[in-house]
mmCIF file of C-alpha atoms in Angstrom:
data_model
loop_
_atom_site.group_PDB
_atom_site.id
_atom_site.type_symbol
_atom_site.label_atom_id
_atom_site.label_comp_id
_atom_site.label_asym_id
_atom_site.label_seq_id
_atom_site.Cartn_x
_atom_site.Cartn_y
_atom_site.Cartn_z
ATOM 1 C CA MET A 1 -0.242 70.853 50.597
ATOM 2 C CA HIS A 2 0.821 67.457 49.217
ATOM 3 C CA GLU A 3 3.690 69.060 47.281
ATOM 4 C CA LYS A 4 4.938 70.710 50.475
ATOM 5 C CA TYR A 5 5.446 67.357 52.188
ATOM 6 C CA MET A 6 6.965 65.728 49.098
ATOM 7 C CA ARG A 7 9.437 68.624 48.779
ATOM 8 C CA LEU A 8 10.435 67.998 52.381
ATOM 9 C CA ALA A 9 10.943 64.320 51.560
ATOM 10 C CA LEU A 10 13.134 65.281 48.579
ATOM 11 C CA ASP A 11 15.177 67.623 50.780
ATOM 12 C CA LEU A 12 15.662 64.854 53.317
ATOM 13 C CA ALA A 13 16.837 62.453 50.607
ATOM 14 C CA GLU A 14 19.399 64.996 49.387
ATOM 15 C CA LYS A 15 21.100 64.965 52.798
ATOM 16 C CA ALA A 16 22.671 61.590 52.018
ATOM 17 C CA ARG A 17 24.110 62.628 48.648
ATOM 18 C CA GLY A 18 27.255 60.608 47.978
ATOM 19 C CA ARG A 19 26.646 58.097 50.764
ATOM 20 C CA THR A 20 23.973 55.655 49.557
ATOM 21 C CA SER A 21 25.650 54.068 46.512
ATOM 22 C CA PRO A 22 24.724 51.678 45.001
ATOM 23 C CA ASN A 23 21.315 52.448 46.493
ATOM 24 C CA PRO A 24 19.133 55.448 45.569
ATOM 25 C CA LEU A 25 18.569 58.637 47.537
ATOM 26 C CA VAL A 26 15.216 58.325 49.319
ATOM 27 C CA GLY A 27 13.346 60.530 51.771
ATOM 28 C CA ALA A 28 10.065 59.886 53.574
ATOM 29 C CA VAL A 29 7.607 61.994 55.572
ATOM 30 C CA ILE A 30 4.577 60.748 57.540
ATOM 31 C CA VAL A 31 1.709 63.170 58.175
ATOM 32 C CA LYS A 32 -1.384 62.730 60.367
ATOM 33 C CA ASP A 33 -4.086 65.334 60.889
ATOM 34 C CA GLY A 34 -1.861 68.006 59.314
ATOM 35 C CA GLU A 35 1.068 67.238 61.631
ATOM 36 C CA ILE A 36 4.381 65.651 60.666
ATOM 37 C CA VAL A 37 4.713 62.630 62.954
ATOM 38 C CA GLY A 38 7.668 60.923 61.320
ATOM 39 C CA GLN A 39 10.407 61.603 58.824
ATOM 40 C CA GLY A 40 13.584 59.928 57.688
ATOM 41 C CA TYR A 41 15.970 59.252 54.854
ATOM 42 C CA HIS A 42 18.237 56.450 53.688
ATOM 43 C CA LEU A 43 21.720 57.120 55.065
ATOM 44 C CA LYS A 44 23.802 54.463 53.286
ATOM 45 C CA ALA A 45 23.597 51.002 51.757
ATOM 46 C CA GLY A 46 22.908 48.280 54.296
ATOM 47 C CA THR A 47 21.159 50.602 56.751
ATOM 48 C CA PRO A 48 17.358 50.966 57.176
ATOM 49 C CA HIS A 49 15.536 52.632 54.288
ATOM 50 C CA ALA A 50 13.846 56.016 54.516
ATOM 51 C CA GLU A 51 10.386 54.553 55.137
ATOM 52 C CA ILE A 52 11.632 52.451 58.055
ATOM 53 C CA ASN A 53 13.311 55.447 59.707
ATOM 54 C CA ALA A 54 10.147 57.533 59.309
ATOM 55 C CA LEU A 55 7.922 54.732 60.624
ATOM 56 C CA ARG A 56 10.139 54.265 63.680
ATOM 57 C CA GLU A 57 9.818 57.946 64.486
ATOM 58 C CA ALA A 58 6.058 57.919 63.952
ATOM 59 C CA GLY A 59 5.470 54.797 66.031
ATOM 60 C CA GLU A 60 1.777 54.190 66.726
ATOM 61 C CA LYS A 61 0.891 57.523 65.124
ATOM 62 C CA ALA A 62 1.462 55.900 61.726
ATOM 63 C CA GLU A 63 -1.942 54.228 62.022
ATOM 64 C CA GLY A 64 -4.254 55.987 59.545
ATOM 65 C CA ALA A 65 -1.534 58.465 58.495
ATOM 66 C CA THR A 66 -0.284 59.505 55.039
ATOM 67 C CA LEU A 67 3.204 58.621 53.821
ATOM 68 C CA TYR A 68 5.102 60.769 51.304
ATOM 69 C CA VAL A 69 8.085 58.949 49.814
ATOM 70 C CA THR A 70 10.362 59.959 46.946
ATOM 71 C CA LEU A 71 10.727 56.454 45.506
ATOM 72 C CA GLU A 72 8.467 53.413 45.432
ATOM 73 C CA PRO A 73 8.945 51.289 48.570
ATOM 74 C CA CYS A 74 10.864 48.118 47.787
ATOM 75 C CA SER A 75 9.077 44.770 47.745
ATOM 76 C CA HIS A 76 12.062 42.392 47.721
ATOM 77 C CA TYR A 77 14.665 41.167 50.174
ATOM 78 C CA GLY A 78 18.020 42.793 49.472
ATOM 79 C CA ARG A 79 20.445 44.087 52.063
ATOM 80 C CA THR A 80 17.345 44.924 54.140
ATOM 81 C CA PRO A 81 13.753 43.534 54.336
ATOM 82 C CA PRO A 82 11.056 44.921 51.990
ATOM 83 C CA CYS A 83 9.692 48.341 52.949
ATOM 84 C CA SER A 84 6.249 47.792 51.421
ATOM 85 C CA GLU A 85 5.604 45.090 54.058
ATOM 86 C CA ALA A 86 6.549 47.501 56.849
ATOM 87 C CA VAL A 87 4.262 50.210 55.426
ATOM 88 C CA ILE A 88 1.345 47.769 55.320
ATOM 89 C CA ARG A 89 1.945 46.531 58.877
ATOM 90 C CA SER A 90 2.153 50.104 60.199
ATOM 91 C CA GLY A 91 -1.450 50.892 59.310
ATOM 92 C CA ILE A 92 -0.587 53.728 56.901
ATOM 93 C CA SER A 93 -3.781 54.458 54.951
ATOM 94 C CA GLU A 94 -2.501 56.583 52.054
ATOM 95 C CA VAL A 95 0.820 56.835 50.227
ATOM 96 C CA PHE A 96 2.135 59.440 47.782
ATOM 97 C CA VAL A 97 5.033 58.086 45.711
ATOM 98 C CA ALA A 98 7.062 60.531 43.623
ATOM 99 C CA MET A 99 8.243 57.910 41.135
ATOM 100 C CA GLN A 100 8.130 54.216 40.445
ATOM 101 C CA ASP A 101 11.366 52.381 41.156
ATOM 102 C CA PRO A 102 13.237 51.668 37.881
ATOM 103 C CA ASN A 103 14.889 48.643 39.513
ATOM 104 C CA PRO A 104 13.584 45.552 37.659
ATOM 105 C CA LEU A 105 13.357 43.774 41.044
ATOM 106 C CA VAL A 106 10.762 46.327 42.132
ATOM 107 C CA ALA A 107 9.233 48.039 39.056
ATOM 108 C CA GLY A 108 5.740 48.608 40.424
ATOM 109 C CA ARG A 109 5.559 45.555 42.676
ATOM 110 C CA GLY A 110 5.842 47.591 45.860
ATOM 111 C CA ILE A 111 2.991 49.830 44.702
ATOM 112 C CA LYS A 112 0.863 46.824 43.730
ATOM 113 C CA HIS A 113 1.570 45.176 47.065
ATOM 114 C CA MET A 114 0.330 48.232 48.984
ATOM 115 C CA VAL A 115 -2.734 48.672 46.773
ATOM 116 C CA ASN A 116 -3.668 45.009 47.235
ATOM 117 C CA ALA A 117 -3.453 45.587 50.992
ATOM 118 C CA GLY A 118 -6.066 48.351 50.735
ATOM 119 C CA ILE A 119 -3.770 51.364 50.863
ATOM 120 C CA MET A 120 -4.657 54.295 48.621
ATOM 121 C CA VAL A 121 -1.529 54.953 46.506
ATOM 122 C CA HIS A 122 -0.814 57.989 44.291
ATOM 123 C CA VAL A 123 2.183 57.940 41.939
ATOM 124 C CA GLY A 124 3.872 60.872 40.169
ATOM 125 C CA LEU A 125 3.849 63.757 42.647
ATOM 126 C CA LEU A 126 6.934 65.875 41.770
ATOM 127 C CA GLU A 127 8.202 63.009 39.632
ATOM 128 C CA ASP A 128 10.527 65.202 37.533
ATOM 129 C CA LYS A 129 12.330 66.397 40.642
ATOM 130 C CA ALA A 130 12.540 62.866 41.988
ATOM 131 C CA ARG A 131 14.028 61.599 38.736
ATOM 132 C CA ARG A 132 16.608 64.372 38.707
ATOM 133 C CA LEU A 133 17.470 63.603 42.332
ATOM 134 C CA ASN A 134 18.173 59.979 41.418
ATOM 135 C CA GLU A 135 19.564 60.378 37.906
ATOM 136 C CA ILE A 136 22.665 58.422 38.940
ATOM 137 C CA PHE A 137 20.684 55.491 40.353
ATOM 138 C CA ILE A 138 18.315 55.407 37.354
ATOM 139 C CA LYS A 139 21.212 55.181 34.881
ATOM 140 C CA TYR A 140 23.039 52.532 36.887
ATOM 141 C CA ILE A 141 20.091 50.287 37.743
ATOM 142 C CA THR A 142 18.801 50.236 34.149
ATOM 143 C CA THR A 143 22.150 49.824 32.342
ATOM 144 C CA ARG A 144 24.500 48.489 35.038
ATOM 145 C CA THR A 145 27.012 51.129 33.988
ATOM 146 C CA PRO A 146 27.876 54.331 35.865
ATOM 147 C CA PHE A 147 26.375 57.757 35.292
ATOM 148 C CA VAL A 148 29.105 59.894 33.700
ATOM 149 C CA LEU A 149 29.574 63.588 34.482
ATOM 150 C CA LEU A 150 32.141 65.440 32.379
ATOM 151 C CA LYS A 151 33.536 68.405 34.311
ATOM 152 C CA THR A 152 35.601 71.057 32.554
ATOM 153 C CA ALA A 153 36.880 74.504 33.467
ATOM 154 C CA MET A 154 37.955 77.189 31.015
ATOM 155 C CA THR A 155 38.536 80.877 30.566
ATOM 156 C CA LEU A 156 36.145 83.221 28.798
ATOM 157 C CA ASP A 157 37.982 82.559 25.539
ATOM 158 C CA GLY A 158 37.765 78.793 25.937
ATOM 159 C CA LYS A 159 41.236 77.945 27.239
ATOM 160 C CA ILE A 160 42.178 75.436 29.931
ATOM 161 C CA ALA A 161 45.832 76.505 30.084
ATOM 162 C CA THR A 162 48.254 78.939 28.507
ATOM 163 C CA ALA A 163 50.175 78.098 25.353
ATOM 164 C CA VAL A 164 53.132 76.980 27.513
ATOM 165 C CA GLY A 165 50.899 74.704 29.611
ATOM 166 C CA HIS A 166 50.401 76.753 32.782
ATOM 167 C CA ALA A 167 46.958 75.907 34.217
ATOM 168 C CA ARG A 168 46.872 76.824 37.928
ATOM 169 C CA TRP A 169 44.376 78.082 38.534
ATOM 170 C CA VAL A 170 41.739 78.650 35.846
ATOM 171 C CA THR A 171 38.897 79.106 38.341
ATOM 172 C CA GLY A 172 38.614 80.609 41.814
ATOM 173 C CA ASN A 173 38.279 79.049 45.252
ATOM 174 C CA ALA A 174 34.483 78.698 45.223
ATOM 175 C CA ALA A 175 34.433 76.750 41.945
ATOM 176 C CA ARG A 176 37.285 74.516 43.082
ATOM 177 C CA GLU A 177 35.444 73.776 46.327
ATOM 178 C CA ARG A 178 32.390 72.781 44.275
ATOM 179 C CA VAL A 179 34.580 70.316 42.384
ATOM 180 C CA HIS A 180 35.774 68.776 45.645
ATOM 181 C CA ARG A 181 32.143 68.470 46.692
ATOM 182 C CA LEU A 182 31.515 66.533 43.480
ATOM 183 C CA ARG A 183 34.428 64.263 44.357
ATOM 184 C CA ASN A 184 32.783 63.710 47.729
ATOM 185 C CA TRP A 185 29.507 62.762 46.009
ATOM 186 C CA TYR A 186 30.701 60.649 43.076
ATOM 187 C CA ASP A 187 31.889 57.062 43.444
ATOM 188 C CA ALA A 188 34.891 57.497 41.163
ATOM 189 C CA ILE A 189 36.989 60.112 39.394
ATOM 190 C CA LEU A 190 38.801 59.590 36.092
ATOM 191 C CA VAL A 191 41.667 61.336 34.305
ATOM 192 C CA GLY A 192 44.081 60.400 31.555
ATOM 193 C CA VAL A 193 47.719 59.547 32.145
ATOM 194 C CA ASN A 194 48.819 62.813 30.499
ATOM 195 C CA THR A 195 47.111 64.718 33.328
ATOM 196 C CA VAL A 196 49.017 62.595 35.840
ATOM 197 C CA LEU A 197 52.323 63.209 34.042
ATOM 198 C CA ALA A 198 51.727 66.961 33.723
ATOM 199 C CA ASP A 199 50.112 67.831 37.072
ATOM 200 C CA ASN A 200 50.690 64.853 39.404
ATOM 201 C CA PRO A 201 47.237 65.319 41.002
ATOM 202 C CA ALA A 202 46.158 63.456 44.131
ATOM 203 C CA LEU A 203 42.502 63.326 42.961
ATOM 204 C CA THR A 204 41.337 63.316 46.571
ATOM 205 C CA CYS A 205 38.471 65.173 48.217
ATOM 206 C CA ARG A 206 39.622 68.222 50.147
ATOM 207 C CA LEU A 207 36.679 69.986 51.783
ATOM 208 C CA PRO A 208 36.862 72.218 54.870
ATOM 209 C CA GLU A 209 34.655 69.788 56.785
ATOM 210 C CA GLY A 210 36.378 66.709 55.361
ATOM 211 C CA GLY A 211 34.915 64.264 52.879
ATOM 212 C CA ARG A 212 35.176 60.911 51.162
ATOM 213 C CA ASP A 213 37.793 60.271 48.490
ATOM 214 C CA PRO A 214 36.449 58.818 45.236
ATOM 215 C CA VAL A 215 37.928 55.740 43.612
ATOM 216 C CA ARG A 216 40.704 57.051 41.370
ATOM 217 C CA ILE A 217 40.854 55.802 37.798
ATOM 218 C CA ILE A 218 43.718 56.530 35.383
ATOM 219 C CA LEU A 219 43.374 55.831 31.659
ATOM 220 C CA ASP A 220 46.862 54.600 30.819
ATOM 221 C CA SER A 221 46.936 52.173 27.910
ATOM 222 C CA ARG A 222 50.749 51.845 28.063
ATOM 223 C CA ALA A 223 51.120 51.895 31.878
ATOM 224 C CA ARG A 224 53.171 55.105 31.897
ATOM 225 C CA THR A 225 51.943 56.247 35.325
ATOM 226 C CA PRO A 226 55.012 56.900 37.525
ATOM 227 C CA ALA A 227 55.306 54.543 40.482
ATOM 228 C CA ASP A 228 55.784 57.577 42.732
ATOM 229 C CA ALA A 229 52.764 59.498 41.406
ATOM 230 C CA LYS A 230 50.448 60.865 44.111
ATOM 231 C CA VAL A 231 47.538 58.756 42.885
ATOM 232 C CA VAL A 232 49.685 55.695 43.608
ATOM 233 C CA THR A 233 51.469 56.697 46.809
ATOM 234 C CA GLN A 234 49.159 59.098 48.657
ATOM 235 C CA GLU A 235 47.269 57.526 51.554
ATOM 236 C CA SER A 236 43.552 57.181 50.894
ATOM 237 C CA ASP A 237 40.725 54.823 51.762
ATOM 238 C CA ALA A 238 39.884 54.821 48.057
ATOM 239 C CA PRO A 239 41.845 52.569 45.690
ATOM 240 C CA THR A 240 43.541 53.660 42.473
ATOM 241 C CA TYR A 241 42.825 51.682 39.322
ATOM 242 C CA ILE A 242 45.210 52.060 36.396
ATOM 243 C CA VAL A 243 43.453 51.017 33.199
ATOM 244 C CA VAL A 244 45.814 49.450 30.682
ATOM 245 C CA THR A 245 45.642 47.565 27.390
ATOM 246 C CA ASP A 246 47.807 44.935 25.723
ATOM 247 C CA LYS A 247 50.095 47.785 24.682
ATOM 248 C CA ALA A 248 51.325 48.057 28.268
ATOM 249 C CA PRO A 249 54.788 46.474 28.871
ATOM 250 C CA LEU A 250 54.692 43.675 31.438
ATOM 251 C CA ASP A 251 57.524 45.187 33.477
ATOM 252 C CA ARG A 252 55.534 48.413 33.885
ATOM 253 C CA ILE A 253 52.412 46.504 34.914
ATOM 254 C CA LYS A 254 54.409 44.525 37.489
ATOM 255 C CA LEU A 255 55.980 47.697 38.865
ATOM 256 C CA LEU A 256 52.658 49.489 39.301
ATOM 257 C CA SER A 257 50.782 46.472 40.656
ATOM 258 C CA SER A 258 53.522 45.821 43.206
ATOM 259 C CA GLY A 259 52.493 49.057 44.932
ATOM 260 C CA LYS A 260 49.073 50.295 46.004
ATOM 261 C CA ALA A 261 47.634 50.624 42.506
ATOM 262 C CA LYS A 262 45.361 47.982 41.011
ATOM 263 C CA ILE A 263 45.502 47.118 37.330
ATOM 264 C CA VAL A 264 42.388 46.899 35.167
ATOM 265 C CA ARG A 265 42.848 45.632 31.623
ATOM 266 C CA THR A 266 40.548 46.411 28.685
ATOM 267 C CA SER A 267 40.543 45.770 24.967
ATOM 268 C CA LEU A 268 41.716 48.383 22.469
ATOM 269 C CA ASP A 269 39.125 50.619 20.846
ATOM 270 C CA LEU A 270 39.227 51.557 17.160
ATOM 271 C CA HIS A 271 41.794 54.259 17.920
ATOM 272 C CA GLY A 272 44.125 51.921 19.794
ATOM 273 C CA ARG A 273 43.181 53.317 23.206
ATOM 274 C CA VAL A 274 41.317 51.988 26.234
ATOM 275 C CA ASP A 275 37.869 50.694 25.265
ATOM 276 C CA LEU A 276 35.692 53.036 27.311
ATOM 277 C CA ARG A 277 32.473 51.065 26.935
ATOM 278 C CA GLU A 278 34.180 47.942 28.221
ATOM 279 C CA LEU A 279 35.664 49.959 31.079
ATOM 280 C CA LEU A 280 32.248 51.313 32.112
ATOM 281 C CA GLU A 281 30.878 47.765 32.147
ATOM 282 C CA LYS A 282 33.728 46.669 34.418
ATOM 283 C CA LEU A 283 33.121 49.636 36.725
ATOM 284 C CA GLY A 284 29.431 48.737 36.870
ATOM 285 C CA GLU A 285 30.357 45.212 37.947
ATOM 286 C CA MET A 286 32.319 46.830 40.799
ATOM 287 C CA GLU A 287 29.116 48.676 41.841
ATOM 288 C CA ILE A 288 30.618 52.009 40.848
ATOM 289 C CA THR A 289 27.437 53.902 40.007
ATOM 290 C CA SER A 290 28.828 57.341 39.164
ATOM 291 C CA LEU A 291 31.949 58.592 37.424
ATOM 292 C CA LEU A 292 33.360 62.126 37.419
ATOM 293 C CA VAL A 293 35.517 62.660 34.335
ATOM 294 C CA GLU A 294 37.945 65.526 34.910
ATOM 295 C CA GLY A 295 40.280 65.392 31.953
ATOM 296 C CA GLY A 296 42.248 66.090 29.993
ATOM 297 C CA ALA A 297 41.109 67.343 26.622
ATOM 298 C CA GLN A 298 41.644 64.053 24.764
ATOM 299 C CA VAL A 299 39.838 62.075 27.462
ATOM 300 C CA ALA A 300 36.896 64.479 27.266
ATOM 301 C CA ALA A 301 36.828 64.086 23.488
ATOM 302 C CA SER A 302 36.955 60.294 23.716
ATOM 303 C CA PHE A 303 33.996 60.113 26.090
ATOM 304 C CA LEU A 304 31.961 62.546 23.987
ATOM 305 C CA GLU A 305 32.810 60.844 20.696
ATOM 306 C CA ALA A 306 31.724 57.512 22.194
ATOM 307 C CA GLU A 307 28.486 59.192 23.404
ATOM 308 C CA LEU A 308 29.162 58.072 26.966
ATOM 309 C CA VAL A 309 28.711 61.398 28.753
ATOM 310 C CA ASP A 310 25.387 61.721 30.563
ATOM 311 C CA LYS A 311 25.869 65.225 31.922
ATOM 312 C CA VAL A 312 28.270 68.114 31.416
ATOM 313 C CA LEU A 313 29.366 70.781 33.879
ATOM 314 C CA THR A 314 31.574 73.610 32.695
ATOM 315 C CA PHE A 315 33.037 76.354 34.857
ATOM 316 C CA ILE A 316 33.876 79.586 33.042
ATOM 317 C CA ALA A 317 36.343 82.036 34.547
ATOM 318 C CA PRO A 318 36.076 85.718 33.537
ATOM 319 C CA LYS A 319 39.644 85.697 32.216
ATOM 320 C CA ILE A 320 41.116 85.927 28.743
ATOM 321 C CA ILE A 321 44.362 84.114 27.965
ATOM 322 C CA GLY A 322 44.549 84.253 24.188
ATOM 323 C CA GLY A 323 47.030 82.335 22.099
ATOM 324 C CA ALA A 324 46.251 80.170 19.108
ATOM 325 C CA GLN A 325 48.166 77.273 20.658
ATOM 326 C CA ALA A 326 46.527 77.476 24.086
ATOM 327 C CA PRO A 327 44.428 74.302 24.533
ATOM 328 C CA GLY A 328 40.671 74.054 24.970
ATOM 329 C CA PRO A 329 38.697 71.670 27.196
ATOM 330 C CA VAL A 330 37.806 69.157 24.457
ATOM 331 C CA GLY A 331 40.436 67.810 22.067
ATOM 332 C CA GLY A 332 40.205 65.229 19.304
ATOM 333 C CA LEU A 333 39.277 65.926 15.713
ATOM 334 C CA GLY A 334 35.930 67.478 16.601
ATOM 335 C CA LYS A 335 32.967 67.906 14.273
ATOM 336 C CA ALA A 336 33.402 69.023 10.685
ATOM 337 C CA LEU A 337 30.094 70.876 10.443
ATOM 338 C CA MET A 338 28.275 73.093 12.912
ATOM 339 C CA ASN A 339 25.073 71.079 12.533
ATOM 340 C CA GLN A 340 26.969 68.023 13.772
ATOM 341 C CA ALA A 341 27.704 69.652 17.141
ATOM 342 C CA ILE A 342 26.458 67.822 20.225
ATOM 343 C CA ARG A 343 23.593 69.825 21.634
ATOM 344 C CA VAL A 344 23.133 70.221 25.364
ATOM 345 C CA SER A 345 19.582 70.367 26.740
ATOM 346 C CA ASP A 346 17.931 71.067 30.107
ATOM 347 C CA VAL A 347 20.588 73.691 30.681
ATOM 348 C CA THR A 348 21.015 75.476 33.996
ATOM 349 C CA PHE A 349 23.550 78.188 34.702
ATOM 350 C CA GLY A 350 24.620 80.519 37.445
ATOM 351 C CA GLN A 351 27.486 82.186 39.249
ATOM 352 C CA ILE A 352 29.748 80.627 41.834
ATOM 353 C CA GLY A 353 32.186 83.002 43.474
ATOM 354 C CA GLU A 354 33.886 84.974 40.733
ATOM 355 C CA ASP A 355 33.169 82.306 38.116
ATOM 356 C CA PHE A 356 30.159 81.018 36.207
ATOM 357 C CA PHE A 357 28.875 77.525 35.457
ATOM 358 C CA ILE A 358 26.767 75.867 32.786
ATOM 359 C CA GLU A 359 25.249 72.432 33.371
ATOM 360 C CA GLY A 360 23.197 70.273 31.054
ATOM 361 C CA TYR A 361 22.619 66.954 29.320
ATOM 362 C CA PRO A 362 24.139 66.065 25.920
ATOM 363 C CA LYS A 363 21.751 64.894 23.221
ATOM 364 C CA TYR A 364 23.455 62.630 20.699
#
């Protein structure tokens, strides 16, 4: 019975996917005498939290009721007042919390506050599902750097393009729509300048029902991005950041920064390219909590070699291209020995349209 209500709370939280950053996804359900009297979820940062929305719906019925919430109610003043205070004032008698808040400003204080007020509190109901729901928030709030998803698409024989560079399209419509949904959910999207030069992508979100464009980030140590590239000129509410190093000529930086693009400068890494760790720290300071890395092959290799990828998602099209020179999804030097390969755990897989997908978490 308790799991039923917590699953509903998790489902409610999921409704706001892509809209709450830098806050977590949270859902809440209030039950009294076997009847749901209030429910709610956090819609976006700066708006009332899930518990507040559920309490407003429950009204006086909250007295003596049970609250199911996917994340520990906050106990500090942020953009909104503390939720634990509101729960106590409502007369709620019992609370089931899926997981403790990893935010150091909370970290058990909300739970302690409710317990000290005489509320019976249970922690850990469906915790694994709650942690997976908020994997982005957990990474960001504990490291202050974004959660990184590496997305690739390839044919059955591991190719992302033909030997002459033709790449449209590897996957079918359903898989491509899923990618646009990811763009709608993630704060930012990143590609290398070679992808811009080869494909001139807009990197916007194009869903049938509309969507939100992610912040567009171009790794471009020498500022080679054309001033008329779509990522620079195409209208969007989301900015474009071109990430350069000291290798970038000043005239190129001036040209690009005179338009709509914004310049971000990082140090050089050991290979003379953009320092990705430094970049992720800068993005974290901008409250960018999640980053979708789409390519190309060298960019994918750089993130993996630096052990900065938190999750991988690969789409596999049932096609065979062949060709020894046709590129694969991950470039670089690669591993010398099979036992050095990066293993992927907690793997899930399935079919989407005519294609297949594999999703999991790299273990370094």
